CSV table of C-alpha atoms in Angstrom, one decimal:
chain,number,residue,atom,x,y,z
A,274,UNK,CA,-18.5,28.2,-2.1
A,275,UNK,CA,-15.7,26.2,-3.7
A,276,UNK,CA,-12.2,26.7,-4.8
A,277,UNK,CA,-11.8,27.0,-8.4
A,278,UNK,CA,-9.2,28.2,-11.5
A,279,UNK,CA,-9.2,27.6,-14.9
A,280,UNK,CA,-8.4,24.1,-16.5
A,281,UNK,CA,-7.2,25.5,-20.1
A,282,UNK,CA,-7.4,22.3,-22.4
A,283,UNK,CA,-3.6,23.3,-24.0
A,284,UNK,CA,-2.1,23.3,-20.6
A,285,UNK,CA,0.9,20.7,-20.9
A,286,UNK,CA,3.7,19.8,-18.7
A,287,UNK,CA,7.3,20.8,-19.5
A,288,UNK,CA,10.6,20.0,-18.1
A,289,UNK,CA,13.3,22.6,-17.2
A,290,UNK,CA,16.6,23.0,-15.6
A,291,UNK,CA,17.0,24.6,-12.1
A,292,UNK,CA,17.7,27.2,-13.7
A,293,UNK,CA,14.7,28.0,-15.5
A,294,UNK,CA,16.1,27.3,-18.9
A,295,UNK,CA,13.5,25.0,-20.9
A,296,UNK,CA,14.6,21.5,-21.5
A,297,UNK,CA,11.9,19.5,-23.0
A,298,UNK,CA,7.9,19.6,-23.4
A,299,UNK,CA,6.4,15.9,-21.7
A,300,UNK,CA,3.2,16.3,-23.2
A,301,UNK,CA,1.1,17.8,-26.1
A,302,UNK,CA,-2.6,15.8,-25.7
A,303,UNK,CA,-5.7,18.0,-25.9
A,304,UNK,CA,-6.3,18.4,-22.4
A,305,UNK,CA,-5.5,19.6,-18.8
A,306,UNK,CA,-2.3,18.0,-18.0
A,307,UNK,CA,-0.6,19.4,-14.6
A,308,UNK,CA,0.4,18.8,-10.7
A,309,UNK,CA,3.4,16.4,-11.9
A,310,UNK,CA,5.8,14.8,-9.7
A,311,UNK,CA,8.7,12.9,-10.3
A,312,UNK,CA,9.1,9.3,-9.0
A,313,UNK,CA,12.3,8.9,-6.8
A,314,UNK,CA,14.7,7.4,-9.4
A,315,UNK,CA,13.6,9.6,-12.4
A,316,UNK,CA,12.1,7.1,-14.2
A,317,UNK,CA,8.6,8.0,-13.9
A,318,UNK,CA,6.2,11.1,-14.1
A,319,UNK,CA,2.5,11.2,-12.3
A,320,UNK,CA,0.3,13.9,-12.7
A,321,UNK,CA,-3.3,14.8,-13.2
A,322,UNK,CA,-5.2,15.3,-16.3
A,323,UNK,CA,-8.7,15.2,-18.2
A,324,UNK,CA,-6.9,14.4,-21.2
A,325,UNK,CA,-9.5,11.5,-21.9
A,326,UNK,CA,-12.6,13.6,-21.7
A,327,UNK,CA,-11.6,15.2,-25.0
A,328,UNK,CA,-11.4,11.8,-27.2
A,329,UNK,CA,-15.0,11.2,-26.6
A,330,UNK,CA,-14.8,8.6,-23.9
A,331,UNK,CA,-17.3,11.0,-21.5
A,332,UNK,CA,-20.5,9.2,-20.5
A,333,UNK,CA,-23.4,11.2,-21.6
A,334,UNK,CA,-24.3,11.7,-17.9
A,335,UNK,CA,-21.3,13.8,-17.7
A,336,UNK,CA,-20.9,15.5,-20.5
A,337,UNK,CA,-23.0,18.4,-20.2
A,338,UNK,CA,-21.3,19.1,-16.6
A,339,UNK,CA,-18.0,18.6,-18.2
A,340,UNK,CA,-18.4,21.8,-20.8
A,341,UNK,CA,-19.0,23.7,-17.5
A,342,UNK,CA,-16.6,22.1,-14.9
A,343,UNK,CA,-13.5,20.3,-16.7
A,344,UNK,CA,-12.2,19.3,-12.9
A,345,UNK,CA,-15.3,16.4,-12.1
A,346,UNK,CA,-13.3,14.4,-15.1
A,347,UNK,CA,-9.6,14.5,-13.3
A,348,UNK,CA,-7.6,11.6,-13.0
A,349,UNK,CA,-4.3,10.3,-11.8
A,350,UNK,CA,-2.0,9.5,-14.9
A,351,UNK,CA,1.7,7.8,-15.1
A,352,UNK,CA,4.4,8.3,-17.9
A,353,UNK,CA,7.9,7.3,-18.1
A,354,UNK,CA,10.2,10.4,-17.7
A,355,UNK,CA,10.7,10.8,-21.6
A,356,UNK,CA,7.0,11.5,-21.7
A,357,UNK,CA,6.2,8.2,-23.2
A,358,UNK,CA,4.0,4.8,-21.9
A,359,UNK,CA,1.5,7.2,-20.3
A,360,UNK,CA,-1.4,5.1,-18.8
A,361,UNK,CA,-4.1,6.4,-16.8
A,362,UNK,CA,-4.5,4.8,-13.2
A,363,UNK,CA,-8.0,6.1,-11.5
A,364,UNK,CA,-11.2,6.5,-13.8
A,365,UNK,CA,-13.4,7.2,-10.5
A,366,UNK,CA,-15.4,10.9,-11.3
A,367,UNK,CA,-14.1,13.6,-9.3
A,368,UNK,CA,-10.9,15.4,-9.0
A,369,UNK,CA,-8.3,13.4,-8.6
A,370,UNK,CA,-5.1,15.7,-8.4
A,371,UNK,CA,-1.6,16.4,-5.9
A,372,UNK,CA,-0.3,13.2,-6.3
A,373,UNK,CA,2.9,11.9,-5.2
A,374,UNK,CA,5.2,9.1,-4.8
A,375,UNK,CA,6.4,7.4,-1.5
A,376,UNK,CA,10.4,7.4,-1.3
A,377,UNK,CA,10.8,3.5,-2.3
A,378,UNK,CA,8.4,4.5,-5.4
A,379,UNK,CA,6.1,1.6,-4.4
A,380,UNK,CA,3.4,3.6,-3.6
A,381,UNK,CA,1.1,6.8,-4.9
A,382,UNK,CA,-0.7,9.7,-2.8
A,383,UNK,CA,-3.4,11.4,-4.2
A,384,UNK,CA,-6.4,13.8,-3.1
A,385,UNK,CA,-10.2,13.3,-4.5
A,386,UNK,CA,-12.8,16.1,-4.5
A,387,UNK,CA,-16.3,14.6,-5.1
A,388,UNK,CA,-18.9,15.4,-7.7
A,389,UNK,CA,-19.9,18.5,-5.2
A,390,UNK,CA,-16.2,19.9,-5.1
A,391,UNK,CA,-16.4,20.7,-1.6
A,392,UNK,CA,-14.9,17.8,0.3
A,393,UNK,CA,-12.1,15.8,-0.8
A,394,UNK,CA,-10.5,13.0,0.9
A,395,UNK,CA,-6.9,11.0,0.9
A,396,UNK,CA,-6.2,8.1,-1.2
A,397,UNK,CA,-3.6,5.9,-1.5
A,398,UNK,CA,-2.6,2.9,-4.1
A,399,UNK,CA,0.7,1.3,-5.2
A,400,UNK,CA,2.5,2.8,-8.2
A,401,UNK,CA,0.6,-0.3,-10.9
A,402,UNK,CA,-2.3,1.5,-9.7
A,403,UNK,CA,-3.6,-1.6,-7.8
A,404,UNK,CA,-5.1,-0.9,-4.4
A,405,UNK,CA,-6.7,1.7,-4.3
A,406,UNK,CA,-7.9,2.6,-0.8
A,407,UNK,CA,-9.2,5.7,0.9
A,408,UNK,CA,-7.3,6.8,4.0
A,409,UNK,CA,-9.1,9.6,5.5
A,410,UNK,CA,-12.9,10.0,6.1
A,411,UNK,CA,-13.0,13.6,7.7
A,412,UNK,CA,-16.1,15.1,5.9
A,413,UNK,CA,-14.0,18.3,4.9
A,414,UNK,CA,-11.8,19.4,2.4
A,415,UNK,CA,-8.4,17.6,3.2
A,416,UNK,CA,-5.9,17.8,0.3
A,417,UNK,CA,-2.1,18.5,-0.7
A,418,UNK,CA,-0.9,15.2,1.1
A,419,UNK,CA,3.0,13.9,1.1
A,420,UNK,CA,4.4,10.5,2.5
A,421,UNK,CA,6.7,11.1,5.3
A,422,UNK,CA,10.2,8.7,3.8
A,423,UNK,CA,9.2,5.8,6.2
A,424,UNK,CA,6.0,5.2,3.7
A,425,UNK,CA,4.3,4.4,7.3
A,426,UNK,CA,2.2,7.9,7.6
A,427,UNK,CA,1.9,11.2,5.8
A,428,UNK,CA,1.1,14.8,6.0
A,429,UNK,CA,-2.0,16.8,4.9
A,430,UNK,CA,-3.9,19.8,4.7
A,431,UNK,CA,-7.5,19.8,6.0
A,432,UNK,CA,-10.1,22.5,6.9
A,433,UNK,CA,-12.2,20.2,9.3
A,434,UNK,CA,-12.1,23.1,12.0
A,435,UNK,CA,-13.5,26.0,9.3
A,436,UNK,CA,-13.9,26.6,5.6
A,437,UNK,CA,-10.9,29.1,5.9
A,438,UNK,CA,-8.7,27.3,9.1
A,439,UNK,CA,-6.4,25.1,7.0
A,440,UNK,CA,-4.6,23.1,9.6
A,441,UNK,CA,-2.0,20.1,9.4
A,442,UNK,CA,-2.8,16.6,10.1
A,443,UNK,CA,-1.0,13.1,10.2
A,444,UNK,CA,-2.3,10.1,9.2
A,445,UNK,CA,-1.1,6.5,9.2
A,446,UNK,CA,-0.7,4.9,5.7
A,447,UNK,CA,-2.6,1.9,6.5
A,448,UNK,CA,-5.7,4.3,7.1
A,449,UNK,CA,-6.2,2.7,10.8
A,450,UNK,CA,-7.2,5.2,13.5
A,451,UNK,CA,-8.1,8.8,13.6
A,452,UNK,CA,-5.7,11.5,12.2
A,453,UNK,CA,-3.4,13.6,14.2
A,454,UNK,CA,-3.4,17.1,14.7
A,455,UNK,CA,-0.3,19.0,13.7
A,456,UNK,CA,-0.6,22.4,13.9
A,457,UNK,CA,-2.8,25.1,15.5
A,458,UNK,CA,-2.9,28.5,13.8
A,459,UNK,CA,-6.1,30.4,12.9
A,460,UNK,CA,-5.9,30.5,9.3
A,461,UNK,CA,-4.1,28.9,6.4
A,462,UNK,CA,-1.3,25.7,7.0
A,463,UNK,CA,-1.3,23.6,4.0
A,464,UNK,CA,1.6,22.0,1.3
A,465,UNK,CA,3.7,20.4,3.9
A,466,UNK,CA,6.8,18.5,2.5
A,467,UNK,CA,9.4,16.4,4.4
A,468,UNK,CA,12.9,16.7,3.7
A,469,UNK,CA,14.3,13.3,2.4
A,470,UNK,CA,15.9,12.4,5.7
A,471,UNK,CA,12.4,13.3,7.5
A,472,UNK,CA,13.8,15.6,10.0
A,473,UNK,CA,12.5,18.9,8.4
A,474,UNK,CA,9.0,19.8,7.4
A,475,UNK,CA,8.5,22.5,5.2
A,476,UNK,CA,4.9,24.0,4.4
A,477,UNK,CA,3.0,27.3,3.6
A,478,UNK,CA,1.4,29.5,6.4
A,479,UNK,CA,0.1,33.0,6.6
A,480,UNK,CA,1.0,33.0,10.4
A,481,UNK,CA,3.4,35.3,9.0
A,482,UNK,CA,3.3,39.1,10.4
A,483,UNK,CA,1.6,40.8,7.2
A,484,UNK,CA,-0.5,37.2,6.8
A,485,UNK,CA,0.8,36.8,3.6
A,486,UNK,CA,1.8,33.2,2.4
A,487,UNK,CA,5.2,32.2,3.2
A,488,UNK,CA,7.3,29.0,3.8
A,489,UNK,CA,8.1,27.9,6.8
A,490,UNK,CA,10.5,25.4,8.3
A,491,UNK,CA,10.6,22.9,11.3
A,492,UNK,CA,12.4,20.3,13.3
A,493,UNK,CA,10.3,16.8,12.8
A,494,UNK,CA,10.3,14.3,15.4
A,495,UNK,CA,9.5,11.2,14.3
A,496,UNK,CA,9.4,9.5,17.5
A,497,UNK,CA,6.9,11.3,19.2
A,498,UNK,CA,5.1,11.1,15.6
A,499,UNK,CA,4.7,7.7,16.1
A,500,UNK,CA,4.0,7.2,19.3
A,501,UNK,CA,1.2,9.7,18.7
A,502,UNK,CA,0.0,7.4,15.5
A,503,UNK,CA,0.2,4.2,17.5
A,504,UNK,CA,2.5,3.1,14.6
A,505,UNK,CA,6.1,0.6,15.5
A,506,UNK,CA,9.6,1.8,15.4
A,507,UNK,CA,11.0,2.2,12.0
A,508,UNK,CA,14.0,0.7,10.7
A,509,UNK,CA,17.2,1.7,12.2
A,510,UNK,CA,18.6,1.9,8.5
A,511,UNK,CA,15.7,4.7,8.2
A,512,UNK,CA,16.7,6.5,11.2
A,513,UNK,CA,19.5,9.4,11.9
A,514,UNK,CA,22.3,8.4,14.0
A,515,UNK,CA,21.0,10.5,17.3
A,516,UNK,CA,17.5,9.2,16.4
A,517,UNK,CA,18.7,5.5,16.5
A,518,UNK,CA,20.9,5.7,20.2
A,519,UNK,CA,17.7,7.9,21.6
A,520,UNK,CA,15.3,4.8,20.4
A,521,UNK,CA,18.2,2.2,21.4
A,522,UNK,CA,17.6,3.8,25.2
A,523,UNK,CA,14.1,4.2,25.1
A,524,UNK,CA,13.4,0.7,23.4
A,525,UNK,CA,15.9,-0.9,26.6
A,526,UNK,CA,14.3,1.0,29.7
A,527,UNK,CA,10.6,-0.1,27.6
A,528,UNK,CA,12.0,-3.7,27.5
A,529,UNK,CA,13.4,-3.9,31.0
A,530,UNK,CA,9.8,-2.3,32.2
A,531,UNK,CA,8.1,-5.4,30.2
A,532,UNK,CA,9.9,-7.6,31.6
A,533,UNK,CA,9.9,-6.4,35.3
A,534,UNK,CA,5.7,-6.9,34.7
A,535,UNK,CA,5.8,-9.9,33.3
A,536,UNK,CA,7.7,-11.3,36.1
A,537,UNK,CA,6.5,-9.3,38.8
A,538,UNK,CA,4.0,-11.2,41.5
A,539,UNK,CA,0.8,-9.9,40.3
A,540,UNK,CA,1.0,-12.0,37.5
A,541,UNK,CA,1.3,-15.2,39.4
A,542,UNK,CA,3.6,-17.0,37.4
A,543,UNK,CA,1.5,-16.8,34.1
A,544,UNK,CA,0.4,-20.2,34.4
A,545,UNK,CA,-2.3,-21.0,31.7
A,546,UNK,CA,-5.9,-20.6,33.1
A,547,UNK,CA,-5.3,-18.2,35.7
A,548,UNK,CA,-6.2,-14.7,36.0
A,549,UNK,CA,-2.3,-13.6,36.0
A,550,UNK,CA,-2.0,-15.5,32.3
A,551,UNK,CA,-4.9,-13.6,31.3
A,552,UNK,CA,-3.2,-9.7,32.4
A,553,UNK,CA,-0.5,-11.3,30.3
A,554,UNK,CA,-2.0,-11.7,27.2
A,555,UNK,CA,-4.0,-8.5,27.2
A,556,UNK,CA,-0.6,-6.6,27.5
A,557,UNK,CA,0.9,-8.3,24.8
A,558,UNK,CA,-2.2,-7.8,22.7
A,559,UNK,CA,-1.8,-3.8,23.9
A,560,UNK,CA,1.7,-4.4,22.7
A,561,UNK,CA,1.3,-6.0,19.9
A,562,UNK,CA,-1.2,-3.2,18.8
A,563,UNK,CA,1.2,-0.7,19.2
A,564,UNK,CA,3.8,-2.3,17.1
A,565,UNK,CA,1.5,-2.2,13.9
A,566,UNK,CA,0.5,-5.6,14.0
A,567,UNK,CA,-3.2,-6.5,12.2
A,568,UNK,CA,-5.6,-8.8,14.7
A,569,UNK,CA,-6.6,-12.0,13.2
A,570,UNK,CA,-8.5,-13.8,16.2
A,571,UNK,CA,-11.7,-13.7,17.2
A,572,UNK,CA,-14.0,-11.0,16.6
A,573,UNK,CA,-11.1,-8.8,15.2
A,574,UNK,CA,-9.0,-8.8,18.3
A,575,UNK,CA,-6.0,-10.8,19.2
A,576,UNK,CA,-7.1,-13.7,20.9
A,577,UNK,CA,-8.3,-17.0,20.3
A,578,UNK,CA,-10.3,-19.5,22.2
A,579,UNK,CA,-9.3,-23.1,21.7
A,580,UNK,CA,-9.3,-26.2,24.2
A,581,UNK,CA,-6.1,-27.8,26.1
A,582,UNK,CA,-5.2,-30.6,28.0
A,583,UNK,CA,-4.3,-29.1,31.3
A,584,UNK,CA,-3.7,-32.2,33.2
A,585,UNK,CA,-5.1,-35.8,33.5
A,586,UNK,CA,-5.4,-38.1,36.3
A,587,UNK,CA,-5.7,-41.7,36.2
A,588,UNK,CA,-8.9,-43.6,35.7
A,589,UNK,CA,-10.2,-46.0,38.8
A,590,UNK,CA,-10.0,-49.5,36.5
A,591,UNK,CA,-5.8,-49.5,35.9
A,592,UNK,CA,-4.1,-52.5,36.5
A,593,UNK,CA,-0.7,-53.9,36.0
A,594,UNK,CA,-0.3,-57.8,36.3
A,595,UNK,CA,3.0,-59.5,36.8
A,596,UNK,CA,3.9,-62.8,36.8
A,597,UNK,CA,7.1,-64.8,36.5
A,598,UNK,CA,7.9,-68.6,36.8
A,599,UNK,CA,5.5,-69.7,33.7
A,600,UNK,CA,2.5,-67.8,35.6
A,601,UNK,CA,3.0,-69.9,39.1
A,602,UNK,CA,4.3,-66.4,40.4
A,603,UNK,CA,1.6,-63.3,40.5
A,604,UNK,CA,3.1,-59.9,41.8
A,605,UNK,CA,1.0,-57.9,43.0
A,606,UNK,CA,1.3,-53.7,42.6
A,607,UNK,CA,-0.8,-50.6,42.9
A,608,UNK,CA,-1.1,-47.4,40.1
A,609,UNK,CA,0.5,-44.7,41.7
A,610,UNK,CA,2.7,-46.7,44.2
A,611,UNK,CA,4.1,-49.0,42.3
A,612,UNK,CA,3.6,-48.4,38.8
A,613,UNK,CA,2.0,-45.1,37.1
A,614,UNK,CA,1.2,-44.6,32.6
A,615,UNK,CA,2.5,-42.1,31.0
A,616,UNK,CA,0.3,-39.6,30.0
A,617,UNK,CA,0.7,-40.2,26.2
A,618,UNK,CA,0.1,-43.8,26.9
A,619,UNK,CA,-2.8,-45.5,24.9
A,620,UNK,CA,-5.5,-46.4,26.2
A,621,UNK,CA,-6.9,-50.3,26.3
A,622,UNK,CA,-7.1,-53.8,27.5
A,623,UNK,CA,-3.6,-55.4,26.4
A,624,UNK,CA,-2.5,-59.1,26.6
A,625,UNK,CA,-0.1,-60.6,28.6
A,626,UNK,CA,3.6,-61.0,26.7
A,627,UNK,CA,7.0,-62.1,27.4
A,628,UNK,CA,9.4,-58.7,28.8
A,629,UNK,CA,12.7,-58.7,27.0
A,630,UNK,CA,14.9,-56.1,29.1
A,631,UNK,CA,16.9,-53.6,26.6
A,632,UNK,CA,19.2,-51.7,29.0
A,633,UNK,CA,19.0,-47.9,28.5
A,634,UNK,CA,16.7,-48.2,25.1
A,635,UNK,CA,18.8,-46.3,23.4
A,636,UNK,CA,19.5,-46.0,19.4
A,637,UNK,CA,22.6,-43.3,19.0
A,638,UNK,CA,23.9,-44.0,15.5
A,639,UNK,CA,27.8,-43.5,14.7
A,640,UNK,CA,28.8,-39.6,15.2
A,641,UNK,CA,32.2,-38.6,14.4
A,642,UNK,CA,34.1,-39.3,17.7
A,643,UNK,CA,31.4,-41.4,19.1
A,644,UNK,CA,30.7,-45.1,18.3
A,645,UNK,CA,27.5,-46.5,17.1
A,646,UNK,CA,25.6,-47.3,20.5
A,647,UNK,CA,22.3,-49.8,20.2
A,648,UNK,CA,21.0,-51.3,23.1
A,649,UNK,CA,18.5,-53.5,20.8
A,650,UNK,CA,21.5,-55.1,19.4
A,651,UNK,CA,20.6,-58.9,18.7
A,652,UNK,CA,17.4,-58.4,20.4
A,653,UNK,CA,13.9,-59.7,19.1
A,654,UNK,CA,11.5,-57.2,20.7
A,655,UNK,CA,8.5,-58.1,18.7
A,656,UNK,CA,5.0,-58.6,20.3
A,657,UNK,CA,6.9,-58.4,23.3
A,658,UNK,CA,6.9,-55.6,26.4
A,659,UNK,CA,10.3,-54.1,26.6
A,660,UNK,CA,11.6,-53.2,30.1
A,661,UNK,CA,14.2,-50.6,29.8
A,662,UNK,CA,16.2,-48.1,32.3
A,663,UNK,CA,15.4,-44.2,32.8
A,664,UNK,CA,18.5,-41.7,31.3
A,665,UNK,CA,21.3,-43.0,30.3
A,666,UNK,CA,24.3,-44.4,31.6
A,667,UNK,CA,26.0,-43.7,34.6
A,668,UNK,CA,29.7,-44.4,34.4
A,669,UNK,CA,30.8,-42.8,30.8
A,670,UNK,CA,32.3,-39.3,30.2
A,671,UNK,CA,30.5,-36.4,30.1
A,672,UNK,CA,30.8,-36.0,26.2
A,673,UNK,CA,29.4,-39.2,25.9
A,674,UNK,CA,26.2,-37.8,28.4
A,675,UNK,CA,25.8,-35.1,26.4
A,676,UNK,CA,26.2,-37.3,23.0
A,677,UNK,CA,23.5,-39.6,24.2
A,678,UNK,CA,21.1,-37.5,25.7
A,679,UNK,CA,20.1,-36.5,22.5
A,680,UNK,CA,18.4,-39.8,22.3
A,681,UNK,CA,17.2,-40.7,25.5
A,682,UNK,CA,13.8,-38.8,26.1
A,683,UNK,CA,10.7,-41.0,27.0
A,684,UNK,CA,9.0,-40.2,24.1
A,685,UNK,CA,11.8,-41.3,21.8
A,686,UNK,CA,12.7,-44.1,23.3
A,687,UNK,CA,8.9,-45.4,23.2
A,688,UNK,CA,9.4,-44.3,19.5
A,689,UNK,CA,12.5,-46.7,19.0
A,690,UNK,CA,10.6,-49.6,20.6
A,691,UNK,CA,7.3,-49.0,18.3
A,692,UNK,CA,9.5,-49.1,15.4
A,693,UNK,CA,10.8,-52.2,16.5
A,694,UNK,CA,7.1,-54.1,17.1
A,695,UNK,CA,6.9,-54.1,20.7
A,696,UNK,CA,4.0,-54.8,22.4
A,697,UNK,CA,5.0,-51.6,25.2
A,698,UNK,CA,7.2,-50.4,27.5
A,699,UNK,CA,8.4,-50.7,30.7
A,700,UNK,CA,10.2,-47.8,32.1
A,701,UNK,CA,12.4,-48.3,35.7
A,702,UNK,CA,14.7,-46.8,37.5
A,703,UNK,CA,18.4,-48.6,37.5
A,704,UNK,CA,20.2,-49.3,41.0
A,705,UNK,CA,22.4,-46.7,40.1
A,706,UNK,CA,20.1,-44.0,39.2
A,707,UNK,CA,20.3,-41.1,41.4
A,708,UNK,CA,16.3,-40.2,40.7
A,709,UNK,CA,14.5,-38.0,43.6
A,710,UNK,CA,11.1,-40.1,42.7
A,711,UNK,CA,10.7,-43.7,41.0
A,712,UNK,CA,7.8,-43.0,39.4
């Protein structure tokens, strides 16, 4: 058994006044032209017709079931609000019908029966009509769907629990995880519609005394809506005033709990490799799910394998030889004692060269208040090793420290003395320096 009513070939749509007066006729193709919804600025008309069926574009194996059942041809149709510029957006066969618009316009809702006309399913594509994506796979008849005004999830009507149990369901617009069950009344609950602000639903019911179809009205919450749809917080510019200090509170005690668990002992400090890094990343993966966000790692999840350098330790063949005096002069020293590579240093056999000492190695160029400060000044560095201090200098003001320290990291510094052609660097701590360890 299958619903069913007429589809009259002259049915047309027709605008009126809220007061029933008639205003204007939209359309006057042959063909069924109905279930029409206004876009939310007025500028555009969608509704459902067969209207191509009768201009001989039917495929012949159609045709004979189209003189018997005008629905299987239905499709999804857009006009401008003068009735003009009407282009047809679906062409799939099937009943394609209830459509509507999301409250930015962006988007379309719409219902398709199959072939069979006992199922139908949820579909949603933008307002061009690109996009087209199904959105709920339930096996039943699930129709009359409406965008809640976030755009983020919607409304419907199915009777997965019995032919005649029409019951409300959620869905997320995105089409990820199961449905949501809204109601729970033993007979009919279908053509829900949110109020623009999306605190009210409105929707048909025979839960009524006499079980006769009436309207009924209730309080949405959006909130527990979402939490039940897995879906993020909307935008506070989306949100009622009560609604936005509620989530304000929620989203700070939710915060301070994250926190307190990321910090908190079992977690070990979160350095990488260890088990308490791992618990960390698989909450902010549950996290991140639960915000919205897509995986794009491995597999479909949220994580990523790739390789680090965790640490490095220094090889058994370094050596550091220094001589002075022309050579007459060796001094000897140990790696690790007295002398120890960076960890970005390269790695080689290098020859001996003259060392040219160059103060703090610093290059600060001219800053407002602060002079030009160059300790390569007159300095041929050149296929030489460059010996320079750690920091920077001791005695200057602390706006000078905090001018220069912009240029004194070990990495830059090396940087400066590449730049200038030195062979490498020597790094050492001055007299002065106040350093907890030389090397």
């Amino acid at each position: 058994k299958r619903y069913s009513w007429d589809f009259d070939s002259n049915y047309d749509l027709f605008e009126v006044d809220l007061a029933g007066n008639m205003l204007k006729r939209l359309t006057n193709s042959v063909g069924y032209d109905a279930e029409a919804a206004w876009s939310p600025d007025g500028r555009s008309i969608v509704f459902a017709s067969n209207r191509h069926a009768y201009s001989g574009a039917v495929e012949s194996e159609y045709a004979a079931r189209f003189s018997r059942d005008p629905s299987i041809l239905m499709d999804i149709y857009i006009m401008d609000s003068s009735g003009g510029s009407v282009r047809r957006l679906t062409t799939e066969p099937g009943y394609d019908g209830g459509p509507f618009f999301s409250a930015d316009g962006k988007q379309i809702i719409w219902r398709r029966f199959g072939l069979s006309g006992d199922r139908s399913e949820i579909f949603v594509m933008n307002s061009d009509g690109s996009n087209k994506r199904q959105v709920t796979n339930l096996g039943a008849m699930s129709w009359a769907p409406y965008f809640h005004p976030s755009g983020d999830y919607f409304i419907f009507a199915t009777n997965i629990h019995g032919y005649e149990n029409f019951e409300l369901y959620m869905a997320r617009t995105d089409g990820r995880y199961e449905p949501v069950r809204v109601t729970s009344f033993d007979g009919f609950d279908g053509l829900p519609v949110f109020s623009p602000d999306g605190s009210t639903l409105s929707w048909t019911s025979k839960r009524s005394s006499n079980t006769t179809s009436q309207i009924f009205l209730a309080s949405w919450n959006d909130r527990e809506a979402r939490k039940a749809l897995r879906l993020y917080t909307p935008r506070l510019s989306q949100m009622s005033g009560r609604d936005v200090a509620a989530e304000q509170t929620e989203s700070e005690q939710s915060l301070y709990r994250d926190v307190e668990y990321l910090s908190s002992d079992n977690l070990e400090g979160r350095l990488t490799g260890t088990r308490g890094e791992e618990l960390a990343t698989e909450f902010a993966a549950k996290r991140l799910e639960e915000l919205g966000f897509q995986p794009a790692g491995d597999n479909g999840t949220f994580f990523q394998r790739f390789s680090y350098t965790a640490g490095i330790s220094l090889g058994e063949r370094n050596a550091l030889l220094l001589s002075r005096r022309n050579g007459e002069e060796q001094l000897s020293v140990q790696p690790d004692v007295d002398f120890r590579p960076l960890a970005f240093s390269a790695t080689g056999t290098f020859s001996s060269a003259p060392v040219v000492f160059a103060g703090y190695g610093i290059r600060a160029p001219e800053e407002g208040e602060f002079g030009e400060y160059d300790s390569y000044v007159h300095l041929d560095v050149k296929d030489k090793w460059v010996m320079i201090l750690r920091y920077v200098p001791e005695n200057i003001s602390p706006k000078w420290r905090q001018h220069l320290s912009r240029y004194s990291s070990l990495r830059y510094k090396v940087m400066i003395a590449r730049d200038l052609g030195a062979k490498g660097l020597l790094i050492v701590s001055g007299p002065a320096s106040k350093v907890k360890e030389d090397l």
